[in-house]
Short mmCIF file of C-alpha atoms in Angstrom, two decimals:
data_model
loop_
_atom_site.label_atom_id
_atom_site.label_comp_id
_atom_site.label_asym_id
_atom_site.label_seq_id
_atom_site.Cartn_x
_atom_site.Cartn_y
_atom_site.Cartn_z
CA UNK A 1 153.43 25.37 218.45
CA UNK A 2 153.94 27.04 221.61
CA UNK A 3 156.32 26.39 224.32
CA UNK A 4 157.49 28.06 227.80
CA UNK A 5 160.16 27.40 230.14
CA UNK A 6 159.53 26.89 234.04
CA UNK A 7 162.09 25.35 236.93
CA UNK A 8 164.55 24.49 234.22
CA UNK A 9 162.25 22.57 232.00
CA UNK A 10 161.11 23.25 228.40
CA UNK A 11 157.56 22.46 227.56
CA UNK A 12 156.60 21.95 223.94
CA UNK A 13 152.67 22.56 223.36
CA UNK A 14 152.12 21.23 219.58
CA UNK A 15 148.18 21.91 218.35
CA UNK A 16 145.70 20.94 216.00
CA UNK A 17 147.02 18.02 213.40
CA UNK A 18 151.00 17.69 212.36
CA UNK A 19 151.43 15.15 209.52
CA UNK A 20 153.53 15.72 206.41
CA UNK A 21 152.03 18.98 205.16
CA UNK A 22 153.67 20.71 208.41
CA UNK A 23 156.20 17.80 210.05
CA UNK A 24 159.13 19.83 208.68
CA UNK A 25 157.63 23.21 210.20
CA UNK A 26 156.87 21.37 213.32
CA UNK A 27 160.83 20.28 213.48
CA UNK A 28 161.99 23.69 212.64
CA UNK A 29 159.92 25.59 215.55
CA UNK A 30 161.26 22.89 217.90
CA UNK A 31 164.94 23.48 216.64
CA UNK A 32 164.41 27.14 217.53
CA UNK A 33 163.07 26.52 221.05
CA UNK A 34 166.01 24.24 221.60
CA UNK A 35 168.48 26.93 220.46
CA UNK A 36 167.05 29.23 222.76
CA UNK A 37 167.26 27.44 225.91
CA UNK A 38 170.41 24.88 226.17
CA UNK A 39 170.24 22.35 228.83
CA UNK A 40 166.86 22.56 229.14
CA UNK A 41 164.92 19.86 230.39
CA UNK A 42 162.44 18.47 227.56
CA UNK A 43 158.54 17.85 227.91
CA UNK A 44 156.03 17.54 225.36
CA UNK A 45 152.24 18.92 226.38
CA UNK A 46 150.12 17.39 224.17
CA UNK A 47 146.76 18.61 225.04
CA UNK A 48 145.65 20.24 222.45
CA UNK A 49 147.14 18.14 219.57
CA UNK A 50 144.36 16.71 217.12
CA UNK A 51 146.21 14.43 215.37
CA UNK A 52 149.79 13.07 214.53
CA UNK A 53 151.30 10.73 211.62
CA UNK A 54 153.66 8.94 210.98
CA UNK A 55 155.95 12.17 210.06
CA UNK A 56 155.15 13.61 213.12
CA UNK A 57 156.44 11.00 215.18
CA UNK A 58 159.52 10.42 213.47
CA UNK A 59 160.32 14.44 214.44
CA UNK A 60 159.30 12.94 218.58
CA UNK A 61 161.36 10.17 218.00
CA UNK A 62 164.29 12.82 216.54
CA UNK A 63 163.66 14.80 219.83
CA UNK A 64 163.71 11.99 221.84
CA UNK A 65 167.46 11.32 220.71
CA UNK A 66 168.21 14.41 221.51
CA UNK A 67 166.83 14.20 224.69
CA UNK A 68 169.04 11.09 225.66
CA UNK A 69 166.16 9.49 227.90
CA UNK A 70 162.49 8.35 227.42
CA UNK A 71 160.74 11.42 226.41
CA UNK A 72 157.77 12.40 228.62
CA UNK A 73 154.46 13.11 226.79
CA UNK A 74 151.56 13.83 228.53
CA UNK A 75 147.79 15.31 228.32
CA UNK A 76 147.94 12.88 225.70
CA UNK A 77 143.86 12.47 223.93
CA UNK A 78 142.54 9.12 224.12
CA UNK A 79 142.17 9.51 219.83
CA UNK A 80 146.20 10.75 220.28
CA UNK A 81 147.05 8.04 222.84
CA UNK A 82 145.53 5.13 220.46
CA UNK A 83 147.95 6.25 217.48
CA UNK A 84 151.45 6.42 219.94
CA UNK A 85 149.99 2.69 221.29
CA UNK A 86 148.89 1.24 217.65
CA UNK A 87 152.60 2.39 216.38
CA UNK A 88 154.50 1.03 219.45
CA UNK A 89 155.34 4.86 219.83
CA UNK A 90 154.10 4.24 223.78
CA UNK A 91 156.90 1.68 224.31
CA UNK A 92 159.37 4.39 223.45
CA UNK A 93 158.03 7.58 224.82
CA UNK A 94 156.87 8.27 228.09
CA UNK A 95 153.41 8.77 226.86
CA UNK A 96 150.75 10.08 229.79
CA UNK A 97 146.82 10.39 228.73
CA UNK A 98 145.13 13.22 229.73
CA UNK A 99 143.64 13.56 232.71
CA UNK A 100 139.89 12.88 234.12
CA UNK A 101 138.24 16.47 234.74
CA UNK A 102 135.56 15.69 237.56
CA UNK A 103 133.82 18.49 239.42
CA UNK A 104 133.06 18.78 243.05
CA UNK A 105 130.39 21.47 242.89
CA UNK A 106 127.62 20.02 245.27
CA UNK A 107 130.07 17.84 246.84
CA UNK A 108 130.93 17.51 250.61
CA UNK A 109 133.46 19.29 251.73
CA UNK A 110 135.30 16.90 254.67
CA UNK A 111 138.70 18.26 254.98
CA UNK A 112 140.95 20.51 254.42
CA UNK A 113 144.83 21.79 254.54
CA UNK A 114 148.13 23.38 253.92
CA UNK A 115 148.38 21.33 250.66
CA UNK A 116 144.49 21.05 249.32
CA UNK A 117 140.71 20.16 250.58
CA UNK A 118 139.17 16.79 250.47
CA UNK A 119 135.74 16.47 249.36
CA UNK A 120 133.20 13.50 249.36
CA UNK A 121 132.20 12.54 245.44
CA UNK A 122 130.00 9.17 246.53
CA UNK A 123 129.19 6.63 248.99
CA UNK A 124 132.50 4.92 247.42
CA UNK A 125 135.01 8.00 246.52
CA UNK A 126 136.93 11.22 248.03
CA UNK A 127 138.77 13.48 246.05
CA UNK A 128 141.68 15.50 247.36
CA UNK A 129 142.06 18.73 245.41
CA UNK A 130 145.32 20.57 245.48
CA UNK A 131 145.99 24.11 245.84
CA UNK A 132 146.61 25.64 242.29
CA UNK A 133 150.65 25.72 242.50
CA UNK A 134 151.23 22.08 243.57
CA UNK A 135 153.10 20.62 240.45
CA UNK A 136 151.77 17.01 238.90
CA UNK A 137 155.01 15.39 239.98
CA UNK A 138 154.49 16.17 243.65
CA UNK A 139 150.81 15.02 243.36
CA UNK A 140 151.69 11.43 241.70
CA UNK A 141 154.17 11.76 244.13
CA UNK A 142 151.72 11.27 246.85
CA UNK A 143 149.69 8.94 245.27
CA UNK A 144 152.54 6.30 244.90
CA UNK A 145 153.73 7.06 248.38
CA UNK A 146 149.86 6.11 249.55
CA UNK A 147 150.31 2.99 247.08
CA UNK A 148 153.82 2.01 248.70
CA UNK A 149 151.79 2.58 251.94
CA UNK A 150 149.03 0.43 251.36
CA UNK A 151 151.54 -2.84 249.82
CA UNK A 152 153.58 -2.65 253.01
CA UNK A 153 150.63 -3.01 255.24
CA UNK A 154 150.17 0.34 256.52
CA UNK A 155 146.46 1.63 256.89
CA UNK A 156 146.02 3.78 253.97
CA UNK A 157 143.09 4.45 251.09
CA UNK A 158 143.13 3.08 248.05
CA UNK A 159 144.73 5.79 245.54
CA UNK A 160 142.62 5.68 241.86
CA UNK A 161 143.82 7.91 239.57
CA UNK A 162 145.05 11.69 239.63
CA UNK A 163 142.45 14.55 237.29
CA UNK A 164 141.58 17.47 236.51
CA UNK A 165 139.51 19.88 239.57
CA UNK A 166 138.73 23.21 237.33
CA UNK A 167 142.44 24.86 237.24
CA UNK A 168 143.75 22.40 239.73
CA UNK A 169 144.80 18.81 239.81
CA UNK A 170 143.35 16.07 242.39
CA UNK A 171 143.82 12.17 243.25
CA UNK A 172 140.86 10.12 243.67
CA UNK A 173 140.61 8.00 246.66
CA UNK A 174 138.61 4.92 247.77
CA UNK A 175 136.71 6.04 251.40
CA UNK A 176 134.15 4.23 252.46
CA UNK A 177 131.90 5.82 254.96
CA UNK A 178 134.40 7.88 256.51
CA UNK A 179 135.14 11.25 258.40
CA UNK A 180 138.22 12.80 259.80
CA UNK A 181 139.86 11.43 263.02
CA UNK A 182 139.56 15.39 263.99
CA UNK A 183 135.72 15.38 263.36
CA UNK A 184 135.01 12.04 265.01
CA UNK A 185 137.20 13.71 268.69
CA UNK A 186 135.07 16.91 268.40
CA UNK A 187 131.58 15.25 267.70
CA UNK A 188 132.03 12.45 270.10
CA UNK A 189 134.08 13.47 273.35
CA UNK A 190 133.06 11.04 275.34
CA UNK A 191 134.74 8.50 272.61
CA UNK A 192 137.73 10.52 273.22
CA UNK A 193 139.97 8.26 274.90
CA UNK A 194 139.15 5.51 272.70
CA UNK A 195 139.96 7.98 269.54
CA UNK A 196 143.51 8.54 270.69
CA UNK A 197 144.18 4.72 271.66
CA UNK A 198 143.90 4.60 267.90
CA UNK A 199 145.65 7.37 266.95
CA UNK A 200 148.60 6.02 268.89
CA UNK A 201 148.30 2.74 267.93
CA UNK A 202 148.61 3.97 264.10
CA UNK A 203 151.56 6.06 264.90
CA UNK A 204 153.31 2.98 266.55
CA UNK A 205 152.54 0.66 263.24
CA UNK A 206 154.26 3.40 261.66
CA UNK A 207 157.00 3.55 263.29
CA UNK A 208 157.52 -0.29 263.34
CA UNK A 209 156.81 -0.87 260.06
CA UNK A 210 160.01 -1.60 258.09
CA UNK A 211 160.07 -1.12 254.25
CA UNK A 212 162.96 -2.04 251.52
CA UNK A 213 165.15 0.50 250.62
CA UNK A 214 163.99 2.86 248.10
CA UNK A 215 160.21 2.83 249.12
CA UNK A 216 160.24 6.49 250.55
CA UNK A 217 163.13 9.26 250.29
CA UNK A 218 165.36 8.87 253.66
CA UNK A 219 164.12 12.12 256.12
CA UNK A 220 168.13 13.07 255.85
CA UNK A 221 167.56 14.04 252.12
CA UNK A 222 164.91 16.05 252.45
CA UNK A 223 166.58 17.76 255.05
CA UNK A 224 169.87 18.36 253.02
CA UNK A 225 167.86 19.65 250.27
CA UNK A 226 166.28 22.37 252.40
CA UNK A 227 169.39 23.36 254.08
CA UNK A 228 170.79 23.89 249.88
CA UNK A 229 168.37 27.25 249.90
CA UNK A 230 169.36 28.07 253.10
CA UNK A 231 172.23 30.14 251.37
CA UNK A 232 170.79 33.52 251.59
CA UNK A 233 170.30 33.77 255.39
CA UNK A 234 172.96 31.49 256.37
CA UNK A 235 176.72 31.77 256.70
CA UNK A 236 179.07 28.70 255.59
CA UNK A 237 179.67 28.09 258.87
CA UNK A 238 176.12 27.64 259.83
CA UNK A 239 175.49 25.71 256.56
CA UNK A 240 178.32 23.61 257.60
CA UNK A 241 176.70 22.91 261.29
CA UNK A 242 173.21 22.66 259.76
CA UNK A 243 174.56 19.68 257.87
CA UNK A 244 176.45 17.79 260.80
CA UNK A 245 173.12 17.22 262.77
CA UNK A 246 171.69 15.53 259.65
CA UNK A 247 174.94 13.58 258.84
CA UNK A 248 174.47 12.55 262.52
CA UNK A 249 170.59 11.58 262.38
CA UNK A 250 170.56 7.63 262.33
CA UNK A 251 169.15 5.83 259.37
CA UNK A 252 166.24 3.90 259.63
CA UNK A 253 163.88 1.58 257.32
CA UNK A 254 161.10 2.42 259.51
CA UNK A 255 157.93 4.94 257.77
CA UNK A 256 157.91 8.65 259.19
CA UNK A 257 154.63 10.47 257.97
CA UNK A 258 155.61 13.84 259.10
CA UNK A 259 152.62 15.41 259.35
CA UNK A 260 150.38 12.87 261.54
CA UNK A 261 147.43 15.04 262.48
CA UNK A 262 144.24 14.06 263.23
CA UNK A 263 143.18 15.99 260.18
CA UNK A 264 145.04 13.86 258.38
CA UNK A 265 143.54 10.58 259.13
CA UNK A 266 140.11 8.99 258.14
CA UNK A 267 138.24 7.14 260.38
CA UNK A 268 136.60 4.22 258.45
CA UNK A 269 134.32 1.46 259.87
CA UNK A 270 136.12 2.20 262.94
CA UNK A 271 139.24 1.96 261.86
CA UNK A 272 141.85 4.89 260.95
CA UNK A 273 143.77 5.19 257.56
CA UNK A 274 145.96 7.66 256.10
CA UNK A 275 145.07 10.04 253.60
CA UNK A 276 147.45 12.86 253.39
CA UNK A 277 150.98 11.39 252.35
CA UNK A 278 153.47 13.80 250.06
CA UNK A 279 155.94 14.12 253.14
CA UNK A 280 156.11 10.64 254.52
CA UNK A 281 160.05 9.56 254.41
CA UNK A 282 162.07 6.84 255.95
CA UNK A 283 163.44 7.78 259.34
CA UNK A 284 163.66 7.55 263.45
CA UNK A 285 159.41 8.07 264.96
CA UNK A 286 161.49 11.04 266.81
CA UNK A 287 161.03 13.02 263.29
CA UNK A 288 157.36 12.27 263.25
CA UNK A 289 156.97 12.88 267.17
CA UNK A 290 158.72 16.12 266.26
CA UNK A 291 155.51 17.34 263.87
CA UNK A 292 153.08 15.74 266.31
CA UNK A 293 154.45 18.19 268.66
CA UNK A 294 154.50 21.26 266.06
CA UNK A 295 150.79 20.61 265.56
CA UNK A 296 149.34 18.97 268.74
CA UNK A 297 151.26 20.79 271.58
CA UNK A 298 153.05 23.82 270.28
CA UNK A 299 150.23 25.06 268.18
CA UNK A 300 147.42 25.28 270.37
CA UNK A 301 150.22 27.14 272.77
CA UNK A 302 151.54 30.20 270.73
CA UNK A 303 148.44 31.50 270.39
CA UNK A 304 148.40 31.78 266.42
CA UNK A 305 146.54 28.33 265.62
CA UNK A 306 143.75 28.53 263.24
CA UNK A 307 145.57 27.10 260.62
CA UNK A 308 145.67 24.38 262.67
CA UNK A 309 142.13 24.50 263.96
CA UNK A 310 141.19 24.29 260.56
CA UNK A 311 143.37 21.68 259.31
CA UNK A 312 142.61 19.25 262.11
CA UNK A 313 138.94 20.19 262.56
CA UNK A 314 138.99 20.64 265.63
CA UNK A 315 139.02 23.66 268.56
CA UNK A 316 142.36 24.56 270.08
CA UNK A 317 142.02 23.31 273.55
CA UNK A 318 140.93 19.75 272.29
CA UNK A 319 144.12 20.01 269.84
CA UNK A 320 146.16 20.39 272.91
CA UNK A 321 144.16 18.16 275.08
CA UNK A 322 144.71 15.28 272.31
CA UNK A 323 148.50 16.40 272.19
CA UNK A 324 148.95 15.39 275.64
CA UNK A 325 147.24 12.28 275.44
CA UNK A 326 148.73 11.13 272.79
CA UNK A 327 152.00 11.44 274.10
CA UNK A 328 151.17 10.35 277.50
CA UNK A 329 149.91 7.14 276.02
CA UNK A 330 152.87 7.23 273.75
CA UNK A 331 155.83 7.67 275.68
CA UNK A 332 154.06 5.82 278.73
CA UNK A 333 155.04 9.18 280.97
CA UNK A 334 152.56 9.68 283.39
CA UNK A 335 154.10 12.79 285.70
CA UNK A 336 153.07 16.34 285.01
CA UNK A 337 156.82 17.77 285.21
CA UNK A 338 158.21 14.63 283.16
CA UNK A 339 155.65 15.37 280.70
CA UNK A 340 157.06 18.96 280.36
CA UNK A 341 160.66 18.15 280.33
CA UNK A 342 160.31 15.57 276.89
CA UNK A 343 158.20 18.40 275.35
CA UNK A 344 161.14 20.67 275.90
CA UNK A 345 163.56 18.58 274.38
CA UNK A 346 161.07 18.16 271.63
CA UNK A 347 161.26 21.85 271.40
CA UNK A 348 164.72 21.98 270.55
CA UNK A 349 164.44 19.12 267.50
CA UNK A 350 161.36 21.79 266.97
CA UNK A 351 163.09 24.66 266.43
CA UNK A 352 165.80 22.89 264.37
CA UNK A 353 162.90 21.99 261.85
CA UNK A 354 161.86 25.30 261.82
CA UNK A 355 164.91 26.20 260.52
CA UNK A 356 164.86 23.61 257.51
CA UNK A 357 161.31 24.60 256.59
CA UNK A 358 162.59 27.65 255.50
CA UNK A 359 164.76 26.14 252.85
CA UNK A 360 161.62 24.02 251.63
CA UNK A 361 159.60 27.08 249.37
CA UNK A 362 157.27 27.73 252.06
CA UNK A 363 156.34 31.52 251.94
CA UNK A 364 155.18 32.14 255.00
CA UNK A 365 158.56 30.72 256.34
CA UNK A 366 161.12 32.62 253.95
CA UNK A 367 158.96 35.99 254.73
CA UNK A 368 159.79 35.16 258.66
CA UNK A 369 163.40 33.96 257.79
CA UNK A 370 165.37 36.39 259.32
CA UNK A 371 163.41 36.05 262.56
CA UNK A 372 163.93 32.44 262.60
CA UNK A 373 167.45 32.87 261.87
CA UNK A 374 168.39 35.02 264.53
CA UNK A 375 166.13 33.31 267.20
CA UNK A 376 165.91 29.69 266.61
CA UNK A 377 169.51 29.43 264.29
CA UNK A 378 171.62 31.40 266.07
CA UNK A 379 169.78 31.92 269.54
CA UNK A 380 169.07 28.01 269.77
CA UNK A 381 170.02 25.85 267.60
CA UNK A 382 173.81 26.41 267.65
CA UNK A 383 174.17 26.64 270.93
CA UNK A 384 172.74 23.14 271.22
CA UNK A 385 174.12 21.58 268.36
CA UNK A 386 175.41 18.43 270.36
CA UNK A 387 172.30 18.44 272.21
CA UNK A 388 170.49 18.23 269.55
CA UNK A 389 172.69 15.96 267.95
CA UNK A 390 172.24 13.25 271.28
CA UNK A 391 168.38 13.99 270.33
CA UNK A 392 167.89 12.54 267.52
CA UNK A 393 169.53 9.21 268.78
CA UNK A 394 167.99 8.90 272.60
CA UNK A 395 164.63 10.10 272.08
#
């Protein structure tokens, strides 16, 4: 047996067959492994075990005990998965099969971003593929979120199951004849206006939409788990501040998506659906106006947006020509200067995001940390705490 230990959890890889000629070995190695890492969180990887008896389980249903919750066990082989379900074993284990492997070699390639590229498999199917470090429980993550989504009414694809890309990890999707809200602006300008009537109208059933408690993580958690790893570059006292604008953010039980893009959207027999879901939350529509504005308006401004060109499929100047529409349409302001002055206060909600992001892993953002520190922190944010604060509930 192998095992390794990553983010606090201890993975136990048992191979080939364990019955009773080497059930008490099998116990002994995971004894050891325990011993060596106390407090560890327990998962059993069970992708390359042949076989298992009724010896075997009994040292699963040992661990389990030890454990002191269902035991996950996953990458479970349908041969594997039939003896755990014929013994009842899948009742009290957390028992996972192992995963489709498809390939996308050939395939269309129809989007792609920050998290993974989407790729046409058939008339009937999309896969997203993930990049190589996202974890499985952030990817079924995402495909209960788009699940959640669909049962509450808001326009998303169907989410099939999540498998195996190669080395990464994808969720299969129903799209039916479909393209990219950001392909459908660029090939069809003169459709344009009629694209972002849609676009806002989606945002808008977002942002009306009102879900039970528990359907999403609130936006205020998120943030408070960001601000956590924010320890390094931040004083208490800016902890401490950091964490009064979020305790001041008002709850809501509408749907924030957080990344609304058109990249991010399918258009399908005319009409749009959401495909791209790990960071939807519950919250205020100014949190999601706040990322429209990252992506649509500031962007295509600082002068540093292929990223963005890439992920929305679409050139710069019709990224920031969509930005303003949208919110034109959005907001109902019509005047130039007006226009300029709720982008500006957008800016400063902006800048206190940019903050948070680097407390949530992002690379790029902890390389650029003590930039952001010292010019959005200290040289922005603080000084507009209350303004900020006022924000979050006006806006």
């Amino acid at each position: 047996m192998r095992n390794y230990v990553e983010n606090g959890t201890l993975t136990l890889m048992p191979e080939g067959r364990i019955d009773s000629t080497n059930a008490a070995a099998f116990e002994k190695e995971i004894a050891e492994a325990l011993a060596a890492n106390p407090g560890a969180a327990l998962v059993v990887d069970a992708g390359k075990l042949e076989y298992i008896s009724s010896a075997g389980l009994r040292v699963l249903m040992k661990l389990r005990k030890q454990a002191g919750k269902a035991l996950p066990v996953m990458n479970v082989s349908p041969e594997v998965y039939e003896i755990f379900d014929m013994t009842g074993f899948t009742e009290l284990l957390d028992v996972k099969k192992r995963l489709r492997e498809i390939s996308v070699e050939g395939c269309e390639l129809i989007g792609q971003g920050g998290n993974g590229s989407v790729y046409r498999l058939d008339a009937d199917t999309i896969v997203k593929v993930y990049k190589p470090w996202m974890r499985l429980p952030d990817i079924q993550r995402e495909r209960d979120f788009a699940r959640t989504a669909f049962v509450n009414g808001i326009p998303s694809v169907i989410a099939y199951d999540v498998v195996k890309v190669g080395d990464c990890l994808g969720v299969v999707f129903e799209m039916l004849k479909s393209d990219t809200l950001g392909h459908a602006m660029r090939d069809h300008p003169d459709r344009l206006e009629e694209y972002v009537d849609k676009y806002v109208a989606l945002a808008k059933t977002l942002h009306t939409t009102h879900v039970p408690e528990g359907s999403f993580t609130r936006i205020q958690e998120v943030y408070r788990d960001r601000v956590k790893n924010l320890g390094q570059w931040c004083s208490e006292e800016e902890i401490t501040l950091l964490n009064r604008i979020i305790d001041d953010i008002p709850n809501a039980d509408t749907v924030t998506h957080n990344d609304l893009h058109p990249g991010n959207i399918m258009l399908q027999d005319g009409e749009l659906v959401l495909i791209d879901m790990p960071e939807v939350t519950m919250g205020p529509p100014i949190c999601d106006l706040t990322s429209i504005y990252r992506d649509m308006i500031s962007a295509p401004q600082s002068g540093s947006s292929n990223a963005m060109e890439q992920s929305a499929g679409m050139p710069n100047d019709l990224i920031l020509k969509v930005g303003n529409l949208f919110f034109k349409k959005y907001t109902g302001i019509k005047e130039p200067a007006e226009l300029e002055a709720y982008f500006k206060r957008l800016g400063l909600l902006y800048a206190f995001n940019v903050v948070l992001v680097v407390g949530s892993g992002s690379e790029r953002a902890a390389q650029n940390a003590p930039f952001i520190m010292d010019k959005l922190l200290r040289g922005v944010v603080i000084p507009n705490e209350q303004a900020i604060k006022a924000l979050y509930k006006t806006l």
